[in-house]
Amino acid sequence: MSRSTSPSLALRHTAAAAALAVTAALVLPAAAGAAPLPGSPTEPVPPDRRPVATGYGGAVSTVDPDASRTALDVLKHGGNAMDAAVAAAATLGVTEPYVAAIGGGGYITYYDAKKRRVHALDGRETAPKAMKQDSFVDPATGKALPFDEAVTSGLSVGVPGTLAQWDLALRRFGTRDLSTLLTPAIKIADKGFVVDAEFRAQTAENEARFRDIVPTRELFLPGGKLPEVGSVFRNPDLARTYRELAERGPEWMYEGGLGREVVRTAAKPPVDPAATRKVRPGLLKQSDLAAYRALPKEPTHVAYRGLDVYGEPPSSSGGSTVGEALNIMGNFRLDPKDPVTALHYYLEASKLAYADRGAYVGDPAQVDVPLDELLSSGFARERACLIKPDQAAAAPVAPGTPDGRYAPCVPPGTQTRALAYEGPQTTHLVVADKWGDVVAYNVTIEQFGGSALTVPGRGFLLNNELTDFTLQPPAPGSPADPNLPGPRKRPRSSMAPTIVLQDGRPRLAVGTPGGSTIITTVLQILFNRIDLGMDLPQALAAPRATQRNTPQVFAEPAFIDAFGRSLAARGHRLAPFPGPTNGVIGAATALEFLGPELVQAVAEPVRRGGGSAMVVTPAR
């Protein structure tokens, strides 16, 4: 397969770009006291984590070495990128159970090399038919439920979309059946994996609520204790569930017994009778599962600096907001020799795009999303004219008017709404195969630990995705909110699995976890790579800042150290990112085609313990 190597994405290794790549000041959770590693040679051993791999024949990057190894094995045995992505996601359901599980959903962006076309697959969870705009409002107070009470509840559980999405993805683009692709994950669930500091930290973060849910406590707090670093964690219930899934197929979730178990768990959460926690029942019915469909969609598309950037359309806001921000940035010359000015434009473009995201993006099946206008060059020019080169606009800024009538400039507005909370925990993986197919895939159950409700005897957690809705309806006379709860509605997401083409061929693929910071992380990685001339490993490792139309720019410590004073002089108010994980924004995975058939897979070197990049045949 041939690859274009035209110079529009040339590597420009400037001193400024290299300085941006410094990450020594990133703050990560300290490792707990490590227990001895298992001594038996048949026991699992801690896998190596390599953040960069370059070679031929296919590549993968995930947050977890077991998942990456699973995908690589599929590629080595003739499977394609979609096969490998599904197998990796199933493995993440074992090794990353607090972010990836069949009780959740996600988005896939896919490049089909044979047809040279990009596709989007929407596997977002849906609300039950019985859900109303005020379902998260406490009738006693007239106010939205406290967020932690909304999360740990059956009320937050949407119809899981992952299995339907896998089914759609494999039927349309795969070459292997699901039963075959589940086999590696079953083996790992049976044999177990070695607990690392990140897994223990995520469990500790959830310990209090996990203790209150009987099957969750029994699974994730074995013996009533946090799993020790270096111990082996096994999940025989999930292995059994995957075996039955391999036999019965995804309809077991949507039309069969597994679905009934999911509905029963959400409707009657298995709370310890001795617990004082208030865990509300959900609205989910079997008919909601039967009505669910994963949706094939046209991806979003914008042109940027001679490249074609494709992303997820609504119900995700990832593609529209990344695309709009790139369109705004495209009106300016961003000089890698002046990174402070370039970063100023990145932050201001993010601010404006987030204002429009909040005002206009929701589930397009139930609200009118002006997607074409949000991604139009005319609207971008109108928004760009609000940016001053030497002064940050006071945030929050008002949304624009994407109506097709664009003046050279418009005055700043005054009405906006506060940034809605969106859980920062999910995961992302990228895969490329030897034929040039590429998958960028976000899979999630929302929070670390989702709703905290484990389906009894099944080994997986249910999502809390419905807390991505705006929980409090707006006051009378306020602007309409496109992201209110509603029957069978998909909550707005920020997931942004992104594929970049150059001359019709894939050049980059990138994505990350991070809730509403996903958009800015993907945008900043693209900005680092394309505008500041970093190579892809530098672009991922560089310290991050996120501006989501909030009064403050939240940033990692190394970013504040490098640019805080200079950006403050332009009116940006920087503050440490509060997490979780404190001081760390995202955990990206990406790949880049460097030449004919030569691909580089890249994962985080440090954040969240580092990721795992692998290639079929390493370059020599």
Coordinates of C-alpha atoms in Angstrom, one line a residue:
M1 CA 0.0 0.0 0.0
S2 CA 1.4 3.4 -1.0
R3 CA 1.4 6.4 1.3
S4 CA 1.6 10.1 0.4
T5 CA 4.6 11.9 1.9
S6 CA 3.8 15.4 0.8
P7 CA 5.2 18.1 3.0
S8 CA 2.1 19.7 4.5
L9 CA 2.7 17.7 7.7
A10 CA 6.4 18.1 7.7
L11 CA 8.3 17.6 10.9
R12 CA 9.6 21.0 12.1
H13 CA 11.7 20.3 15.1
T14 CA 12.0 23.8 16.6
A15 CA 13.4 24.7 20.0
A16 CA 10.0 25.9 21.1
A17 CA 8.3 22.7 20.1
A18 CA 10.9 20.6 21.9
A19 CA 10.4 22.7 25.0
L20 CA 6.7 22.0 24.9
A21 CA 7.4 18.3 25.1
V22 CA 8.8 18.4 28.6
T23 CA 6.6 16.4 30.9
A24 CA 8.8 15.9 34.0
A25 CA 6.4 18.0 36.2
L26 CA 3.4 15.9 35.5
V27 CA 1.7 14.8 38.7
L28 CA 0.7 11.1 39.0
P29 CA -0.8 9.2 41.9
A30 CA 1.8 7.6 44.0
A31 CA 2.1 3.8 43.9
A32 CA 0.7 1.9 46.8
G33 CA 3.0 -0.5 48.7
A34 CA 3.7 -3.3 46.3
A35 CA 3.0 -6.8 47.2
P36 CA 5.4 -9.5 45.9
L37 CA 4.8 -10.7 42.4
P38 CA 3.4 -14.2 41.9
G39 CA 6.2 -16.7 41.9
S40 CA 4.7 -19.4 39.7
P41 CA 5.9 -19.2 36.1
T42 CA 2.3 -20.0 35.1
E43 CA 1.0 -16.9 36.9
P44 CA 0.5 -13.6 35.0
V45 CA 3.5 -11.2 35.1
P46 CA 3.5 -7.5 34.8
P47 CA 3.7 -6.6 31.0
D48 CA 6.1 -4.2 29.6
R49 CA 4.7 -0.8 28.6
R50 CA 6.3 0.8 25.6
P51 CA 4.9 4.2 24.6
V52 CA 6.2 4.3 21.0
A53 CA 6.5 1.5 18.4
T54 CA 7.4 2.0 14.7
G55 CA 7.2 -0.6 12.0
Y56 CA 5.1 -2.4 9.3
G57 CA 2.2 -4.7 8.9
G58 CA -0.2 -3.0 11.3
A59 CA 0.0 -1.1 14.6
V60 CA -2.0 -0.6 17.8
S61 CA -2.0 1.7 20.8
T62 CA -4.1 1.3 23.9
V63 CA -3.7 2.1 27.6
D64 CA -3.1 -1.5 28.5
P65 CA -0.4 -4.0 27.3
D66 CA -2.8 -7.0 27.4
A67 CA -5.3 -5.2 25.2
S68 CA -2.5 -4.1 22.8
R69 CA -1.1 -7.6 22.6
T70 CA -4.6 -9.0 21.9
A71 CA -5.1 -6.6 19.0
L72 CA -1.6 -7.3 17.7
D73 CA -2.2 -11.1 17.7
V74 CA -5.4 -10.6 15.7
L75 CA -3.5 -8.6 13.1
K76 CA -0.7 -11.2 12.9
H77 CA -3.2 -13.9 12.2
G78 CA -4.9 -12.1 9.3
G79 CA -7.6 -10.1 11.1
N80 CA -8.2 -6.5 10.1
A81 CA -8.2 -3.3 12.1
M82 CA -11.9 -3.6 13.1
D83 CA -11.4 -7.2 14.3
A84 CA -8.4 -6.2 16.3
A85 CA -10.2 -3.2 17.8
V86 CA -13.2 -5.3 19.0
A87 CA -10.8 -7.9 20.5
A88 CA -8.9 -5.2 22.3
A89 CA -12.0 -3.6 23.6
A90 CA -13.2 -6.9 25.0
T91 CA -9.9 -7.3 26.7
L92 CA -10.1 -3.8 28.2
G93 CA -13.4 -5.0 29.6
V94 CA -11.3 -7.3 31.7
T95 CA -8.2 -5.3 32.5
E96 CA -9.8 -1.8 32.6
P97 CA -13.3 -2.7 34.0
Y98 CA -13.9 0.7 35.5
V99 CA -13.8 2.4 32.1
A100 CA -14.5 -0.2 29.5
A101 CA -17.3 -2.8 29.8
I102 CA -20.2 -4.3 27.9
G103 CA -22.4 -2.3 30.3
G104 CA -21.4 0.9 28.4
G105 CA -21.1 2.3 24.9
G106 CA -18.9 4.4 22.7
Y107 CA -18.0 5.8 19.3
I108 CA -15.9 4.4 16.4
T109 CA -14.4 6.3 13.6
Y110 CA -13.2 4.0 10.8
Y111 CA -11.2 4.4 7.6
D112 CA -12.0 1.8 4.9
A113 CA -8.9 1.6 2.8
K114 CA -10.6 -0.4 0.0
K115 CA -13.2 2.3 -0.6
R116 CA -11.1 5.2 0.7
R117 CA -13.9 6.4 2.9
V118 CA -14.3 7.3 6.5
H119 CA -17.3 6.1 8.6
A120 CA -18.7 6.8 12.0
L121 CA -20.5 4.3 14.2
D122 CA -22.6 5.6 17.1
G123 CA -22.9 3.2 20.0
R124 CA -23.9 5.8 22.5
E125 CA -26.3 4.6 25.3
T126 CA -29.9 5.8 25.2
A127 CA -32.3 6.9 27.9
P128 CA -35.3 4.7 28.8
K129 CA -38.6 5.6 27.2
A130 CA -39.9 6.6 30.6
M131 CA -37.2 9.3 31.1
K132 CA -38.4 12.9 31.3
Q133 CA -36.7 16.3 31.3
D134 CA -37.0 16.4 35.1
S135 CA -36.2 12.8 35.9
F136 CA -33.1 13.9 37.7
V137 CA -34.9 16.6 39.7
D138 CA -35.7 15.9 43.3
P139 CA -39.4 16.8 43.6
A140 CA -38.9 17.8 47.3
T141 CA -36.5 20.5 46.4
G142 CA -37.1 21.3 42.7
K143 CA -33.4 21.0 42.2
A144 CA -31.2 18.4 40.4
L145 CA -30.1 15.5 42.5
P146 CA -26.7 15.9 44.1
F147 CA -24.3 14.6 41.4
D148 CA -22.9 11.7 43.4
E149 CA -26.4 10.6 44.2
A150 CA -27.4 10.7 40.5
V151 CA -24.2 8.7 39.5
T152 CA -24.6 5.8 42.0
S153 CA -28.1 4.9 41.0
G154 CA -30.1 2.8 38.6
L155 CA -31.5 6.1 37.3
S156 CA -28.1 6.9 35.6
V157 CA -28.0 3.7 33.6
G158 CA -28.6 4.0 29.9
V159 CA -29.2 1.1 27.5
P160 CA -25.7 -0.4 26.9
G161 CA -24.6 0.2 23.3
T162 CA -21.3 -1.7 23.2
L163 CA -22.5 -5.1 22.0
A164 CA -24.8 -3.6 19.3
Q165 CA -21.9 -1.5 18.1
W166 CA -19.5 -4.5 18.0
D167 CA -22.2 -6.4 16.0
L168 CA -22.6 -3.5 13.6
A169 CA -18.9 -2.9 13.2
L170 CA -18.1 -6.6 12.5
R171 CA -21.0 -7.1 10.1
R172 CA -20.0 -4.1 8.1
F173 CA -16.2 -4.1 8.3
G174 CA -14.9 -7.1 10.2
T175 CA -13.6 -10.5 8.9
R176 CA -13.8 -12.5 12.2
D177 CA -16.8 -13.5 14.3
L178 CA -17.3 -12.2 17.8
S179 CA -16.9 -15.6 19.4
T180 CA -13.3 -15.8 18.1
L181 CA -12.5 -12.3 19.1
L182 CA -13.7 -12.9 22.7
T183 CA -11.3 -15.8 23.2
P184 CA -8.2 -13.8 24.4
A185 CA -10.3 -11.8 26.8
I186 CA -11.8 -15.0 28.3
K187 CA -8.4 -16.4 28.9
I188 CA -7.2 -13.2 30.7
A189 CA -10.4 -13.1 32.8
D190 CA -9.8 -16.7 33.8
K191 CA -6.1 -16.5 34.4
G192 CA -6.1 -13.0 35.7
F193 CA -3.8 -9.9 35.3
V194 CA -1.3 -8.2 37.6
V195 CA -2.7 -5.3 39.5
D196 CA -0.8 -2.1 39.0
A197 CA -0.9 1.2 40.9
E198 CA -3.4 2.7 38.6
F199 CA -5.9 -0.1 39.0
R200 CA -5.6 0.0 42.8
A201 CA -6.0 3.8 42.8
Q202 CA -9.1 3.6 40.7
T203 CA -10.5 1.0 43.1
A204 CA -9.6 3.1 46.1
E205 CA -11.4 6.1 44.5
N206 CA -14.5 4.0 44.4
E207 CA -14.1 2.0 47.6
A208 CA -16.8 3.7 49.6
R209 CA -19.6 3.2 47.1
F210 CA -18.3 -0.2 46.0
R211 CA -18.7 -1.4 49.6
D212 CA -22.4 -0.5 49.5
I213 CA -23.2 -2.6 46.4
V214 CA -23.0 -6.3 47.3
P215 CA -21.9 -7.9 43.9
T216 CA -19.5 -4.9 43.3
R217 CA -17.9 -5.4 46.7
E218 CA -17.5 -9.1 46.2
L219 CA -15.9 -8.7 42.8
F220 CA -13.6 -5.6 43.2
L221 CA -12.8 -5.8 46.9
P222 CA -11.9 -9.4 47.3
G223 CA -11.8 -10.4 50.9
G224 CA -13.2 -7.0 51.7
K225 CA -9.9 -5.3 50.9
L226 CA -8.4 -3.2 48.1
P227 CA -6.4 -5.3 45.6
E228 CA -2.7 -5.1 46.3
V229 CA -0.3 -3.9 43.7
G230 CA 1.4 -7.0 42.3
S231 CA -1.4 -9.3 43.2
V232 CA -3.4 -11.2 40.5
F233 CA -7.0 -10.1 39.8
R234 CA -9.3 -12.7 38.2
N235 CA -12.8 -12.3 37.0
P236 CA -14.4 -15.8 36.4
D237 CA -17.9 -14.3 36.2
L238 CA -16.9 -12.1 33.3
A239 CA -15.2 -15.1 31.6
R240 CA -18.5 -17.1 31.9
T241 CA -20.4 -14.1 30.6
Y242 CA -18.1 -13.8 27.6
R243 CA -18.4 -17.5 26.9
E244 CA -22.2 -17.3 26.9
L245 CA -22.0 -14.2 24.7
A246 CA -19.8 -16.1 22.2
E247 CA -22.5 -18.8 22.0
R248 CA -25.6 -16.6 22.1
G249 CA -24.5 -13.4 20.3
P250 CA -25.3 -9.8 21.0
E251 CA -29.1 -10.4 20.9
W252 CA -28.6 -12.0 24.3
M253 CA -28.3 -8.5 25.6
Y254 CA -31.1 -6.9 23.7
E255 CA -33.7 -9.6 23.4
G256 CA -32.6 -12.3 25.9
G257 CA -31.6 -13.2 29.4
L258 CA -28.6 -11.0 29.8
G259 CA -30.7 -8.0 29.1
R260 CA -33.3 -9.0 31.7
E261 CA -30.5 -9.3 34.2
V262 CA -29.3 -5.8 33.3
V263 CA -32.8 -4.4 33.6
R264 CA -33.3 -6.1 37.0
T265 CA -30.0 -4.7 38.3
A266 CA -30.9 -1.1 37.3
A267 CA -34.5 -1.3 38.5
K268 CA -33.6 -2.9 41.9
P269 CA -29.9 -2.0 42.6
P270 CA -28.3 -4.8 44.8
V271 CA -27.5 -2.5 47.7
D272 CA -26.3 -3.9 51.0
P273 CA -29.3 -3.6 53.4
A274 CA -26.9 -2.3 56.0
A275 CA -25.8 0.6 53.8
T276 CA -27.0 4.1 54.4
R277 CA -26.4 5.3 50.8
K278 CA -29.5 6.3 48.9
V279 CA -29.3 4.4 45.6
R280 CA -32.3 5.3 43.4
P281 CA -33.9 2.7 41.2
G282 CA -33.8 3.2 37.4
L283 CA -36.4 3.4 34.7
L284 CA -34.9 0.9 32.3
K285 CA -37.2 -1.7 30.7
Q286 CA -36.7 -4.7 28.5
S287 CA -38.5 -2.9 25.7
D288 CA -35.8 -0.2 25.9
L289 CA -33.1 -2.7 25.2
A290 CA -35.2 -4.3 22.3
A291 CA -35.6 -0.9 20.7
Y292 CA -31.8 0.0 20.8
R293 CA -29.8 0.3 17.6
A294 CA -26.2 1.3 17.0
L295 CA -26.2 3.8 14.2
P296 CA -23.9 4.2 11.1
K297 CA -23.4 7.9 10.5
E298 CA -21.5 10.3 8.2
P299 CA -18.5 11.6 10.1
T300 CA -17.8 15.3 10.5
H301 CA -15.3 16.7 8.2
V302 CA -13.2 19.9 8.0
A303 CA -10.1 20.8 6.0
Y304 CA -7.2 22.1 8.0
R305 CA -3.8 23.2 6.7
G306 CA -4.1 20.9 3.6
L307 CA -5.4 17.9 5.7
D308 CA -8.9 16.4 6.0
V309 CA -10.0 15.9 9.6
Y310 CA -12.8 13.4 10.3
G311 CA -14.6 12.9 13.6
E312 CA -17.8 11.8 15.4
P313 CA -21.0 13.6 14.6
P314 CA -23.8 14.3 17.1
S315 CA -24.8 12.7 19.5
S316 CA -21.1 13.3 20.2
S317 CA -19.9 16.9 20.3
G318 CA -16.4 15.8 19.6
G319 CA -16.3 16.1 15.8
S320 CA -18.2 19.4 15.7
T321 CA -16.3 21.1 18.4
V322 CA -12.8 20.0 17.3
G323 CA -13.8 20.8 13.8
E324 CA -15.1 24.3 14.6
A325 CA -12.0 25.1 16.7
L326 CA -9.7 24.0 13.8
N327 CA -11.8 26.2 11.4
I328 CA -11.3 29.2 13.7
M329 CA -7.6 28.5 14.1
G330 CA -7.3 28.2 10.4
N331 CA -7.8 31.9 10.1
F332 CA -4.5 32.6 11.8
R333 CA -0.9 32.0 11.1
L334 CA 0.4 29.9 14.0
D335 CA 4.2 30.2 14.2
P336 CA 6.1 27.4 16.0
K337 CA 8.8 30.0 16.8
D338 CA 6.2 31.9 18.9
P339 CA 4.4 29.2 20.9
V340 CA 2.8 31.6 23.3
T341 CA 0.9 33.4 20.6
A342 CA -0.1 30.1 19.0
L343 CA -1.3 28.8 22.3
H344 CA -3.3 32.0 22.9
Y345 CA -5.2 31.3 19.6
Y346 CA -5.7 27.7 20.5
L347 CA -7.2 28.6 23.9
E348 CA -9.5 31.3 22.4
A349 CA -10.7 29.1 19.6
S350 CA -11.5 26.4 22.1
K351 CA -13.5 28.9 24.2
L352 CA -15.6 30.0 21.3
A353 CA -16.2 26.5 20.1
Y354 CA -17.3 25.3 23.5
A355 CA -19.8 28.1 23.8
D356 CA -21.4 26.9 20.5
R357 CA -21.3 23.3 21.7
G358 CA -23.3 24.1 24.8
A359 CA -25.9 26.0 22.9
Y360 CA -26.5 23.8 19.9
V361 CA -25.3 20.2 20.2
G362 CA -27.5 17.3 21.4
D363 CA -29.0 14.2 20.0
P364 CA -29.9 15.0 16.4
A365 CA -32.8 12.6 16.5
Q366 CA -34.5 14.8 19.0
V367 CA -33.1 18.3 18.6
D368 CA -32.2 20.4 15.5
V369 CA -28.3 20.6 15.5
P370 CA -27.1 23.1 12.9
L371 CA -24.0 20.9 12.1
D372 CA -23.3 22.2 8.6
E373 CA -23.3 25.8 9.8
L374 CA -21.2 25.1 12.9
L375 CA -18.6 23.6 10.6
S376 CA -18.8 26.3 7.9
S377 CA -15.9 28.5 7.1
G378 CA -18.2 31.6 7.2
F379 CA -19.2 30.9 10.8
A380 CA -15.6 30.2 11.7
R381 CA -14.5 33.6 10.3
E382 CA -17.3 35.4 12.2
R383 CA -16.2 33.7 15.4
A384 CA -12.5 34.3 14.7
C385 CA -12.9 38.0 14.3
L386 CA -13.8 38.1 18.0
I387 CA -10.3 37.0 19.0
K388 CA -7.9 39.7 20.0
P389 CA -4.2 38.9 19.4
D390 CA -3.1 40.3 22.7
Q391 CA -6.0 39.9 25.1
A392 CA -8.1 36.9 26.1
A393 CA -11.9 37.3 26.1
A394 CA -13.5 37.1 29.5
A395 CA -15.1 33.7 29.8
P396 CA -17.7 32.5 29.6
V397 CA -18.3 33.9 26.2
A398 CA -21.7 33.8 24.4
P399 CA -22.5 31.4 21.6
G400 CA -22.6 32.6 18.1
T401 CA -25.4 32.4 15.6
P402 CA -24.8 29.7 13.0
D403 CA -27.6 30.9 10.7
G404 CA -25.8 31.1 7.3
R405 CA -25.7 35.0 7.4
Y406 CA -22.2 36.0 8.5
A407 CA -21.0 39.5 9.0
P408 CA -17.3 40.4 9.0
C409 CA -17.5 40.7 12.7
V410 CA -20.1 40.6 15.5
P411 CA -20.1 42.1 19.0
P412 CA -19.5 39.9 22.0
G413 CA -22.7 38.5 23.5
T414 CA -23.7 38.1 27.2
Q415 CA -25.8 35.0 27.5
T416 CA -24.3 31.6 28.0
R417 CA -24.7 28.6 30.4
A418 CA -22.4 27.0 32.8
L419 CA -20.3 24.1 31.7
A420 CA -22.2 20.9 32.5
Y421 CA -20.3 18.2 34.4
E422 CA -19.1 15.3 32.3
G423 CA -17.2 12.4 33.8
P424 CA -13.6 12.3 32.7
Q425 CA -13.1 8.5 32.7
T426 CA -13.2 6.5 29.5
T427 CA -10.6 4.9 27.2
H428 CA -9.4 5.2 23.6
L429 CA -7.6 2.9 21.3
V430 CA -6.2 3.1 17.7
V431 CA -5.5 0.2 15.3
A432 CA -4.2 0.1 11.7
D433 CA -3.8 -3.0 9.7
K434 CA -1.6 -4.0 6.7
W435 CA -4.2 -3.0 4.2
G436 CA -4.4 0.5 5.5
D437 CA -7.7 0.3 7.4
V438 CA -7.7 2.5 10.6
V439 CA -9.9 2.4 13.7
A440 CA -10.1 5.1 16.3
Y441 CA -12.4 3.9 19.1
N442 CA -13.6 5.5 22.4
V443 CA -15.4 3.0 24.8
T444 CA -16.7 4.0 28.2
I445 CA -19.0 3.4 31.1
E446 CA -18.6 7.1 32.1
Q447 CA -17.2 7.5 35.6
F448 CA -14.4 5.4 36.9
G449 CA -16.6 2.5 38.0
G450 CA -19.7 3.7 36.2
S451 CA -22.9 3.5 38.3
A452 CA -21.1 1.2 40.7
L453 CA -23.8 -1.4 39.9
T454 CA -22.3 -4.8 39.0
V455 CA -24.7 -7.2 37.3
P456 CA -24.8 -10.1 39.8
G457 CA -22.8 -13.0 38.7
R458 CA -21.8 -11.4 35.4
G459 CA -18.6 -9.6 36.2
F460 CA -19.2 -6.2 34.6
L461 CA -20.4 -2.8 35.8
L462 CA -23.2 -0.8 34.3
N463 CA -22.7 2.7 33.0
N464 CA -23.9 6.0 34.4
E465 CA -24.0 7.7 31.0
L466 CA -27.3 9.5 31.6
T467 CA -25.6 11.9 34.0
D468 CA -24.1 13.4 30.8
F469 CA -27.5 15.0 30.3
T470 CA -28.1 18.5 31.7
L471 CA -29.7 17.4 35.0
Q472 CA -31.4 20.7 35.8
P473 CA -33.9 22.0 33.2
P474 CA -33.3 25.8 32.5
A475 CA -35.4 28.4 34.3
P476 CA -38.4 29.8 32.4
G477 CA -37.2 32.4 29.9
S478 CA -33.7 30.9 29.6
P479 CA -32.3 29.7 26.3
A480 CA -33.3 26.2 25.4
D481 CA -30.9 23.4 26.3
P482 CA -30.3 20.7 23.6
N483 CA -29.0 18.2 26.1
L484 CA -31.9 17.8 28.5
P485 CA -33.0 14.2 29.3
G486 CA -35.7 12.7 27.2
P487 CA -37.2 9.3 26.2
R488 CA -34.9 7.2 24.1
K489 CA -32.5 10.2 23.8
R490 CA -28.7 9.9 23.6
P491 CA -26.9 12.2 26.0
R492 CA -24.3 14.5 24.5
S493 CA -20.8 13.2 24.6
S494 CA -17.3 14.8 24.1
M495 CA -15.7 11.6 22.8
A496 CA -13.7 12.5 19.7
P497 CA -12.0 9.5 18.0
T498 CA -10.4 11.4 15.1
I499 CA -8.8 10.3 11.8
V500 CA -6.8 12.7 9.6
L501 CA -6.3 12.1 5.9
Q502 CA -3.7 13.5 3.6
D503 CA -4.4 13.3 -0.1
G504 CA -7.1 10.8 0.6
R505 CA -4.9 8.4 2.6
P506 CA -4.8 8.1 6.4
R507 CA -2.0 10.1 8.1
L508 CA -3.0 10.4 11.7
A509 CA -5.5 8.8 14.2
V510 CA -5.9 10.1 17.7
G511 CA -8.2 10.1 20.7
T512 CA -8.3 10.2 24.5
P513 CA -10.4 9.8 27.6
G514 CA -11.1 12.8 29.7
G515 CA -14.8 13.8 29.6
S516 CA -15.2 17.3 28.3
T517 CA -11.4 17.7 28.2
I518 CA -11.3 15.0 25.4
I519 CA -12.1 17.7 22.8
T520 CA -9.3 20.0 23.9
T521 CA -6.8 17.2 24.3
V522 CA -7.4 15.9 20.7
L523 CA -7.3 19.5 19.5
Q524 CA -4.1 20.3 21.3
I525 CA -2.4 17.1 20.0
L526 CA -3.4 18.1 16.4
F527 CA -2.2 21.6 17.0
N528 CA 1.1 20.4 18.5
R529 CA 1.7 18.1 15.5
I530 CA 0.5 20.2 12.6
D531 CA 1.1 23.8 13.8
L532 CA 4.0 23.5 16.2
G533 CA 5.8 20.9 14.2
M534 CA 6.3 18.3 17.0
D535 CA 6.6 14.7 16.1
L536 CA 3.7 12.5 17.3
P537 CA 5.4 11.2 20.5
Q538 CA 6.3 14.8 21.5
A539 CA 2.7 16.0 20.6
L540 CA 1.3 13.4 23.0
A541 CA 3.8 14.0 25.8
A542 CA 3.6 17.8 25.8
P543 CA 2.0 19.4 28.8
R544 CA -1.7 20.2 28.3
A545 CA -4.2 23.0 29.0
T546 CA -7.9 22.9 28.6
Q547 CA -10.2 25.9 27.9
R548 CA -13.9 24.9 27.9
N549 CA -15.4 28.4 28.0
T550 CA -14.7 28.7 31.7
P551 CA -13.3 31.7 33.6
Q552 CA -10.1 29.7 34.2
V553 CA -7.8 27.7 31.9
F554 CA -7.1 24.5 33.7
A555 CA -3.6 23.1 33.0
E556 CA -1.0 20.5 33.9
P557 CA 1.8 21.8 36.2
A558 CA 4.4 21.6 33.5
F559 CA 2.2 23.8 31.2
I560 CA 1.8 26.4 33.9
D561 CA 5.5 26.4 34.6
A562 CA 6.4 26.9 30.9
F563 CA 3.7 29.3 29.8
G564 CA 1.6 30.5 32.8
R565 CA 3.3 33.9 33.2
S566 CA 3.3 34.7 29.4
L567 CA -0.3 33.7 28.9
A568 CA -1.4 35.5 32.1
A569 CA 0.0 38.7 30.5
R570 CA -2.7 38.2 27.8
G571 CA -5.5 37.8 30.3
H572 CA -5.6 34.0 30.6
R573 CA -6.3 32.8 34.2
L574 CA -4.4 29.5 34.6
A575 CA -5.1 27.1 37.4
P576 CA -3.9 23.5 38.1
F577 CA -6.3 20.9 36.6
P578 CA -8.2 19.4 39.5
G579 CA -8.6 15.9 38.1
P580 CA -9.3 13.1 38.4
T581 CA -6.5 12.3 38.1
N582 CA -5.2 15.4 39.8
G583 CA -2.9 17.4 37.5
V584 CA -3.2 15.0 34.6
I585 CA -5.4 15.7 31.5
G586 CA -6.3 12.7 29.3
A587 CA -4.5 9.5 28.4
A588 CA -4.2 9.7 24.6
T589 CA -3.4 7.0 22.1
A590 CA -2.5 7.8 18.5
L591 CA -0.8 6.6 15.3
E592 CA 0.8 8.2 12.3
F593 CA 1.8 6.8 8.9
L594 CA 5.3 8.0 8.3
G595 CA 5.8 6.7 4.8
P596 CA 4.7 3.9 2.5
E597 CA 3.3 1.3 4.9
L598 CA 5.5 2.6 7.7
V599 CA 3.4 3.4 10.8
Q600 CA 4.2 4.7 14.2
A601 CA 1.9 3.8 17.2
V602 CA 2.2 6.2 20.2
A603 CA 0.8 6.0 23.7
E604 CA 1.3 8.1 26.9
P605 CA 4.8 7.8 28.3
V606 CA 3.7 8.9 31.8
R607 CA 0.1 9.8 32.3
R608 CA -2.0 7.2 34.2
G609 CA 0.9 4.9 34.3
G610 CA 1.7 5.0 30.6
G611 CA 0.1 3.2 27.7
S612 CA 1.2 0.4 25.3
A613 CA 2.1 0.8 21.6
M614 CA 3.0 -2.2 19.4
V615 CA 3.6 -3.0 15.7
V616 CA 3.5 -6.3 13.8
T617 CA 7.0 -6.0 12.4
P618 CA 9.3 -3.5 14.1
A619 CA 11.3 -1.2 11.9
R620 CA 15.1 -1.8 12.0

